[in-house]
Amino acid sequence: MERILEPFLKLEDHMEDLFEAIIDFILNLWEELTPKKLEQWFRKQKKIVRYILGPIYYALPLILIVLIIGIIIFLVIGIITLIQVLWKKYF
């Protein structure tokens, strides 16, 4: 788990470093979520499982992580925008 959070531990105040840390976090988490035994299992299966279901299974955790982080980022941006609009309107 420490290896997954490592990009954030060495993070400083720079915004570019934040985006790089988020990308590193996503890739490290993806590596942890895809077990090695299933990779061997997919190699032994028939072509339909091997070439269609295998890539879908390994891409699914990455897609879900990116969607969840994207939703969180857009929610934060939306809340900040809403606060700015309400602040200008009432103050």
Short mmCIF file of C-alpha atoms in Angstrom, two decimals:
data_model
loop_
_atom_site.label_atom_id
_atom_site.label_comp_id
_atom_site.label_asym_id
_atom_site.label_seq_id
_atom_site.Cartn_x
_atom_site.Cartn_y
_atom_site.Cartn_z
CA MET A 1 0.00 0.00 0.00
CA GLU A 2 2.92 2.32 0.66
CA ARG A 3 4.09 1.85 -2.93
CA ILE A 4 0.66 2.95 -4.17
CA LEU A 5 0.70 6.14 -2.08
CA GLU A 6 4.37 6.88 -2.78
CA PRO A 7 3.69 9.52 -5.50
CA PHE A 8 1.62 11.57 -3.05
CA LEU A 9 4.15 11.32 -0.22
CA LYS A 10 6.88 13.03 -2.25
CA LEU A 11 4.48 15.64 -3.63
CA GLU A 12 5.19 19.33 -3.19
CA ASP A 13 3.14 22.45 -3.98
CA HIS A 14 3.43 22.30 -7.77
CA MET A 15 0.35 21.58 -9.86
CA GLU A 16 2.23 19.61 -12.55
CA ASP A 17 3.55 17.32 -9.85
CA LEU A 18 -0.02 16.80 -8.64
CA PHE A 19 -1.18 15.55 -12.05
CA GLU A 20 1.87 13.30 -12.38
CA ALA A 21 1.21 11.95 -8.89
CA ILE A 22 -2.43 11.21 -9.79
CA ILE A 23 -1.36 9.33 -12.93
CA ASP A 24 1.28 7.37 -10.97
CA PHE A 25 -1.32 6.59 -8.30
CA ILE A 26 -3.78 5.27 -10.90
CA LEU A 27 -1.16 3.07 -12.58
CA ASN A 28 0.19 1.70 -9.27
CA LEU A 29 -3.32 0.95 -8.04
CA TRP A 30 -4.12 -0.76 -11.35
CA GLU A 31 -1.05 -2.99 -11.00
CA GLU A 32 -2.13 -3.98 -7.49
CA LEU A 33 -5.70 -4.82 -8.57
CA THR A 34 -4.81 -7.18 -11.44
CA PRO A 35 -3.67 -10.50 -9.96
CA LYS A 36 -0.82 -12.44 -11.58
CA LYS A 37 -2.53 -15.84 -11.32
CA LEU A 38 -5.37 -14.70 -13.56
CA GLU A 39 -2.85 -13.58 -16.15
CA GLN A 40 -1.54 -17.15 -16.31
CA TRP A 41 -5.10 -18.51 -16.43
CA PHE A 42 -5.98 -16.33 -19.45
CA ARG A 43 -2.93 -17.64 -21.33
CA LYS A 44 -4.22 -21.21 -21.06
CA GLN A 45 -7.77 -20.48 -22.29
CA LYS A 46 -9.31 -20.69 -25.75
CA LYS A 47 -8.90 -17.82 -28.18
CA ILE A 48 -12.26 -16.14 -27.45
CA VAL A 49 -11.52 -15.92 -23.73
CA ARG A 50 -7.88 -15.13 -24.29
CA TYR A 51 -8.23 -12.32 -26.82
CA ILE A 52 -11.63 -10.80 -25.95
CA LEU A 53 -12.37 -11.31 -22.27
CA GLY A 54 -8.76 -11.05 -21.09
CA PRO A 55 -8.10 -7.47 -22.21
CA ILE A 56 -11.54 -6.39 -20.99
CA TYR A 57 -10.83 -7.83 -17.54
CA TYR A 58 -7.43 -6.15 -17.28
CA ALA A 59 -8.73 -2.80 -18.57
CA LEU A 60 -11.78 -2.76 -16.30
CA PRO A 61 -10.01 -1.76 -13.05
CA LEU A 62 -8.17 1.04 -14.87
CA ILE A 63 -11.39 2.30 -16.48
CA LEU A 64 -13.23 2.23 -13.14
CA ILE A 65 -10.43 4.05 -11.32
CA VAL A 66 -10.24 6.74 -14.00
CA LEU A 67 -14.04 7.18 -13.94
CA ILE A 68 -14.18 7.46 -10.16
CA ILE A 69 -11.31 9.96 -9.98
CA GLY A 70 -12.80 11.93 -12.90
CA ILE A 71 -16.20 12.11 -11.22
CA ILE A 72 -14.60 13.31 -7.99
CA ILE A 73 -12.60 16.00 -9.83
CA PHE A 74 -15.68 17.22 -11.73
CA LEU A 75 -17.73 17.31 -8.53
CA VAL A 76 -15.08 19.41 -6.81
CA ILE A 77 -14.88 21.77 -9.81
CA GLY A 78 -18.70 22.02 -9.88
CA ILE A 79 -18.93 22.81 -6.19
CA ILE A 80 -16.22 25.47 -6.48
CA THR A 81 -18.00 27.02 -9.48
CA LEU A 82 -21.33 26.98 -7.63
CA ILE A 83 -19.78 28.70 -4.62
CA GLN A 84 -18.23 31.36 -6.87
CA VAL A 85 -21.55 32.05 -8.64
CA LEU A 86 -23.49 32.24 -5.39
CA TRP A 87 -20.82 34.45 -3.84
CA LYS A 88 -21.01 36.94 -6.75
CA LYS A 89 -24.80 36.90 -6.71
CA TYR A 90 -25.37 37.50 -2.99
CA PHE A 91 -22.26 39.39 -1.85
#
